[in-house]
Amino acid sequence: MSSQHPRVISFPITGMSCAACASRIERVLNRLPGTVANVNFATEKAQVELTDGRTQPGAVIAAVRKSGYEVAPEQVELALAGMSCAACAGRIEKVLNALEGVSATVNFAAERAHVEYQPGLADVDSLLARIEKAGFSASVVDEAAREAAKRRKQEEWRGMRWQFGLAALFTLPLMAEMIGMFMGYHEVIPRWLQWALATPVQFWCGRHFYRNAWNALRGGSANMDVLVALGTSVAYLYSAVVVLSGDHHGHVYFEASAAIITLVLLGKLLEARAKAKTGAAIEGLLGLQPQVAHVEVDGQLQDRAVASLRVGDVFVVRPGESIPLDGVVLEGVSEINESMLTGESVPVLKGEGDKVFAATLNHNGALRVQASGVGSDTALARIVRLVEQAQGSKASVQRLADKVSAVFVPVVVAISVSALLLGWWLTGQFTLSLVSAVAVLVIACPCALGLATPTAIMVGTGQGARNGILFRNADALERAQQLRTLVVDKTGTLTEGRPSVSDLLPVAGVSQARLLALALGLERDSEHPLARALVEHANSLSVEAVAVSDFQAQPGRGLSATVEGQTALLGSPRFLAEEGVAFDQAHMEALENSGKTAIGIAMGGTLQGYIGFADRLRADAASTVAALQARGVRVIMLTGDSPRVAAVVAAQVRVDDFIAGVLPQHKAEEVERLKSQGDGLVGMLGDGINDAPALAAADIGFAIGAGSDIALDTADVVLMRSQLASLLDAIDLSRATLGKVRQNLFFAFIYNVLGIPLAAFGLLNPVVAGAAMALSSVSVLSNSLLLRKWKPAIRSLSTHKR
């Protein structure tokens, strides 16, 4: 009998349609050796007890998938503490990815880990435990964690400032010794006093270098703290030996070890301040949401914490106040400044039935609002999550830096030892060779490499969020400027997406009122833009809808229902023709040749008439297309409309090509076909539910922010403004950010490639090397922060002519 304790794993299962599915999975799992499985269809979860070691958790998950079901991975965002350089981030990433079923990326600049894990194989507690074991600390990112992290960073900042002040106080007299050496004077300060001044700097102000270095080495890796601790310790201990041995001819380097620690502390202090600025965008967004709401309770207003409100609660927003939650206006009219969401400063008029969003500013009227989104379900919370997700992800351009950082410290230590041994062998001077070895250790900086990409990504995505451009991840930010072909949906993208009824053309013997009543009965429950336009038009004329039954919709084609005992049809000309309805093609062509969308209505197999819809082009459609073409981007319009309507719109906006008559389910296929041609990255720009598969299929998907939640969840880049010109801003921001990344990486590589050999050949004083190392990270951060000056270009929205 096995002495191994049973292990119980629990995980969710998707794809089950009935209790029989649960029974089937249960049988499959129970066939595995040493397993006792229970699958609950109601909770859609499996609980499996592994009684011995014959079956591993991974085999259980594989068996579920082999049965045709899925164990969906889960994601968690972790806030990290205790990292001192990019090597620490690499260490955490390595230990997390060593766990079965875990895929993690760690962002040193953001101090975050984005982890995707397989339930049953890993859980949040095991992730946190593994990070703790590696010598760091972590917590799940939520509102409480954000506040805790903010307090922790403030405490760290105060501690670092105090440590630097103390180190500077003790090091300043030692600088007099260094200045004296340059002027030819020696022993300006007695050696015993130098030793006394350097000791608290080395072991008190610099104690965290030793602690972090020990944690790194214990975890099987090496980081910047190892280099600093090793280099300064060598200089300090050598000097101490010289003093204790009474060697009056040997040089001491107490001023070098103390100055290096002081300068590195200064660099860390400046680095912390600069890193705080890179995350200022999220802090700014979170600070916009008020903490108190005026809630209606039994007819009276009470001030309550926003966190305590629930969906359905009614609250009042007074003029000049920010809206606390997402909701629907019940009473009142006011202008709302939604610039924090869209980047658009022009206020939007809101009235009864309109949606309002948390943290937007109410200008001049009182509003009574019913909450529809609270907590993590508000638009603001989704934006913050999207920005945090982007800032925590890695761009592919960072992979080279990661590879270098992974082996950086061992290589530097090897170079330092080589400089010591070779220099001693060639020159016969141990002291000078030791100085060169110390200089190598303290000038090497993996931090600059580790900060080069993520800091630029953080600032770039933050600037995007401020201006209504949301990048889902770093790869999206990187790919946007590589766009070569853009597929653009017509309705709601090139056009405003607000069609209106322009023509009512009943056949002889049918009145306009009868035609409209038929159309209203068939369309009143549809969410299609044409249906909404038709319902609005019919309501304005007080038309009563006919009674319908047996309603059936056929996406992209039309719909059918039973009216007065007969089959009624409404849809595109192609749909009517396929159903055997005879109609006058000339009427349809006349409407379509003027750029209008035409639908036909039939009853009992007989045509009842036509309805034409007009949808205005966006004011910036033609100018945006022209600007994209000037950048070398091929623009292709994709639409479900007829070729005649598509040709009219294509001519107005001057697209390179168009594809008409595409059913919603085939849009993704068209995108895949264009990708297969191999002409560079293919993007998709759309806004509707029908666009979601195509957005997902594209190399990079852009969603207009006024579109559906599904499109916003699928797209790689969300343009919160309902302006096509925002696409150009997204590409410009992508180019600006990637430009900063390349500059940072070039500087980081050149700094190390030039600095380490100079130090190895004895051409750099250790103190100068320490100062250079301290400033290298700060310079990379400062260069990234220059992106905060980026602003969208001011463009004319007038129709482009050429």
mmCIF file of C-alpha atoms in Angstrom, residues 182-322:
data_model
loop_
_atom_site.group_PDB
_atom_site.id
_atom_site.type_symbol
_atom_site.label_atom_id
_atom_site.label_comp_id
_atom_site.label_asym_id
_atom_site.label_seq_id
_atom_site.Cartn_x
_atom_site.Cartn_y
_atom_site.Cartn_z
ATOM 1 C CA PHE A 182 44.173 63.666 -7.596
ATOM 2 C CA MET A 183 46.182 66.666 -6.350
ATOM 3 C CA GLY A 184 49.111 64.463 -5.272
ATOM 4 C CA TYR A 185 48.378 64.384 -1.527
ATOM 5 C CA HIS A 186 47.954 61.107 0.345
ATOM 6 C CA GLU A 187 46.526 60.281 3.747
ATOM 7 C CA VAL A 188 44.560 63.557 3.947
ATOM 8 C CA ILE A 189 42.265 61.630 6.288
ATOM 9 C CA PRO A 190 43.843 59.005 8.554
ATOM 10 C CA ARG A 191 43.233 55.432 7.431
ATOM 11 C CA TRP A 192 41.483 54.441 10.660
ATOM 12 C CA LEU A 193 39.006 57.335 10.175
ATOM 13 C CA GLN A 194 38.434 56.343 6.542
ATOM 14 C CA TRP A 195 37.693 52.805 7.741
ATOM 15 C CA ALA A 196 35.312 54.111 10.414
ATOM 16 C CA LEU A 197 33.421 56.265 7.868
ATOM 17 C CA ALA A 198 33.207 53.541 5.199
ATOM 18 C CA THR A 199 31.992 50.762 7.514
ATOM 19 C CA PRO A 200 28.408 52.051 8.190
ATOM 20 C CA VAL A 201 28.039 52.876 4.486
ATOM 21 C CA GLN A 202 29.137 49.387 3.498
ATOM 22 C CA PHE A 203 27.167 47.324 5.986
ATOM 23 C CA TRP A 204 24.273 49.529 7.069
ATOM 24 C CA CYS A 205 23.371 51.759 4.119
ATOM 25 C CA GLY A 206 24.307 48.980 1.695
ATOM 26 C CA ARG A 207 22.829 46.089 3.677
ATOM 27 C CA HIS A 208 20.005 45.478 1.208
ATOM 28 C CA PHE A 209 22.594 44.791 -1.534
ATOM 29 C CA TYR A 210 23.862 41.864 0.537
ATOM 30 C CA ARG A 211 20.372 40.669 1.394
ATOM 31 C CA ASN A 212 19.173 40.779 -2.209
ATOM 32 C CA ALA A 213 22.396 39.205 -3.462
ATOM 33 C CA TRP A 214 22.030 36.338 -0.986
ATOM 34 C CA ASN A 215 18.404 35.756 -2.004
ATOM 35 C CA ALA A 216 19.409 35.694 -5.664
ATOM 36 C CA LEU A 217 22.313 33.290 -5.152
ATOM 37 C CA ARG A 218 20.224 31.064 -2.898
ATOM 38 C CA GLY A 219 17.642 30.893 -5.678
ATOM 39 C CA GLY A 220 20.278 29.851 -8.210
ATOM 40 C CA SER A 221 20.651 33.140 -10.104
ATOM 41 C CA ALA A 222 22.669 36.344 -9.962
ATOM 42 C CA ASN A 223 21.572 39.959 -10.273
ATOM 43 C CA MET A 224 22.865 43.512 -10.090
ATOM 44 C CA ASP A 225 23.039 43.341 -6.282
ATOM 45 C CA VAL A 226 25.562 40.498 -6.607
ATOM 46 C CA LEU A 227 27.796 42.747 -8.728
ATOM 47 C CA VAL A 228 27.526 45.728 -6.368
ATOM 48 C CA ALA A 229 27.993 43.631 -3.216
ATOM 49 C CA LEU A 230 30.928 41.748 -4.741
ATOM 50 C CA GLY A 231 32.683 44.810 -6.159
ATOM 51 C CA THR A 232 32.357 47.024 -3.073
ATOM 52 C CA SER A 233 33.178 44.158 -0.694
ATOM 53 C CA VAL A 234 36.394 43.401 -2.572
ATOM 54 C CA ALA A 235 37.463 47.072 -2.369
ATOM 55 C CA TYR A 236 36.459 47.378 1.303
ATOM 56 C CA LEU A 237 37.976 44.086 2.488
ATOM 57 C CA TYR A 238 41.235 44.651 0.591
ATOM 58 C CA SER A 239 41.539 48.072 2.227
ATOM 59 C CA ALA A 240 40.748 46.589 5.651
ATOM 60 C CA VAL A 241 43.484 43.961 5.208
ATOM 61 C CA VAL A 242 45.979 46.688 4.250
ATOM 62 C CA VAL A 243 45.127 48.642 7.405
ATOM 63 C CA LEU A 244 45.231 45.597 9.707
ATOM 64 C CA SER A 245 48.510 44.332 8.260
ATOM 65 C CA GLY A 246 50.159 47.696 8.796
ATOM 66 C CA ASP A 247 51.182 47.945 5.129
ATOM 67 C CA HIS A 248 51.896 51.676 4.905
ATOM 68 C CA HIS A 249 52.862 51.450 1.242
ATOM 69 C CA GLY A 250 49.615 49.755 0.086
ATOM 70 C CA HIS A 251 46.729 51.877 -1.134
ATOM 71 C CA VAL A 252 43.312 51.759 0.527
ATOM 72 C CA TYR A 253 40.031 52.167 -1.387
ATOM 73 C CA PHE A 254 37.517 52.918 1.339
ATOM 74 C CA GLU A 255 36.434 56.053 -0.516
ATOM 75 C CA ALA A 256 35.741 53.947 -3.651
ATOM 76 C CA SER A 257 33.529 51.361 -1.906
ATOM 77 C CA ALA A 258 31.572 54.040 -0.005
ATOM 78 C CA ALA A 259 31.187 56.299 -3.049
ATOM 79 C CA ILE A 260 29.987 53.421 -5.224
ATOM 80 C CA ILE A 261 27.262 52.456 -2.714
ATOM 81 C CA THR A 262 26.227 56.108 -2.291
ATOM 82 C CA LEU A 263 26.016 56.680 -6.049
ATOM 83 C CA VAL A 264 24.096 53.455 -6.634
ATOM 84 C CA LEU A 265 21.646 54.474 -3.887
ATOM 85 C CA LEU A 266 21.252 57.843 -5.617
ATOM 86 C CA GLY A 267 20.602 56.076 -8.910
ATOM 87 C CA LYS A 268 17.999 53.827 -7.271
ATOM 88 C CA LEU A 269 16.347 56.871 -5.724
ATOM 89 C CA LEU A 270 16.103 58.644 -9.093
ATOM 90 C CA GLU A 271 15.036 55.393 -10.752
ATOM 91 C CA ALA A 272 12.183 54.890 -8.272
ATOM 92 C CA ARG A 273 10.933 58.435 -8.867
ATOM 93 C CA ALA A 274 11.090 58.008 -12.650
ATOM 94 C CA LYS A 275 9.384 54.574 -12.523
ATOM 95 C CA ALA A 276 6.545 56.118 -10.514
ATOM 96 C CA LYS A 277 6.017 58.604 -13.335
ATOM 97 C CA THR A 278 5.815 55.829 -15.948
ATOM 98 C CA GLY A 279 2.755 54.438 -14.149
ATOM 99 C CA ALA A 280 1.156 57.851 -13.668
ATOM 100 C CA ALA A 281 -1.470 57.184 -16.364
ATOM 101 C CA ILE A 282 -3.198 54.460 -14.334
ATOM 102 C CA GLU A 283 -2.935 56.487 -11.124
ATOM 103 C CA GLY A 284 -4.528 59.403 -12.970
ATOM 104 C CA LEU A 285 -7.400 57.260 -14.266
ATOM 105 C CA LEU A 286 -8.091 55.718 -10.865
ATOM 106 C CA GLY A 287 -8.013 59.123 -9.205
ATOM 107 C CA LEU A 288 -10.857 60.402 -11.385
ATOM 108 C CA GLN A 289 -13.556 58.179 -9.874
ATOM 109 C CA PRO A 290 -15.277 59.756 -6.837
ATOM 110 C CA GLN A 291 -15.400 57.731 -3.642
ATOM 111 C CA VAL A 292 -18.851 58.935 -2.512
ATOM 112 C CA ALA A 293 -22.242 58.875 -4.286
ATOM 113 C CA HIS A 294 -25.544 60.599 -3.455
ATOM 114 C CA VAL A 295 -27.851 57.556 -3.270
ATOM 115 C CA GLU A 296 -31.654 57.607 -3.142
ATOM 116 C CA VAL A 297 -32.936 55.693 -0.114
ATOM 117 C CA ASP A 298 -36.698 55.860 0.644
ATOM 118 C CA GLY A 299 -36.987 59.130 -1.227
ATOM 119 C CA GLN A 300 -34.047 60.727 0.616
ATOM 120 C CA LEU A 301 -30.470 61.285 -0.545
ATOM 121 C CA GLN A 302 -27.717 59.638 1.469
ATOM 122 C CA ASP A 303 -23.974 59.891 0.882
ATOM 123 C CA ARG A 304 -22.563 56.373 0.577
ATOM 124 C CA ALA A 305 -19.218 54.877 -0.370
ATOM 125 C CA VAL A 306 -19.159 54.022 -4.066
ATOM 126 C CA ALA A 307 -17.783 50.572 -3.227
ATOM 127 C CA SER A 308 -21.030 49.736 -1.366
ATOM 128 C CA LEU A 309 -23.373 50.431 -4.322
ATOM 129 C CA ARG A 310 -25.018 47.650 -6.314
ATOM 130 C CA VAL A 311 -26.552 47.370 -9.777
ATOM 131 C CA GLY A 312 -30.028 48.942 -9.724
ATOM 132 C CA ASP A 313 -29.256 51.572 -7.073
ATOM 133 C CA VAL A 314 -30.375 55.082 -8.013
ATOM 134 C CA PHE A 315 -28.052 58.021 -7.407
ATOM 135 C CA VAL A 316 -28.003 61.726 -8.201
ATOM 136 C CA VAL A 317 -25.147 63.591 -9.875
ATOM 137 C CA ARG A 318 -25.072 67.347 -9.334
ATOM 138 C CA PRO A 319 -23.552 69.891 -11.742
ATOM 139 C CA GLY A 320 -19.756 69.930 -11.566
ATOM 140 C CA GLU A 321 -19.496 66.463 -10.005
ATOM 141 C CA SER A 322 -17.931 63.337 -11.464
#
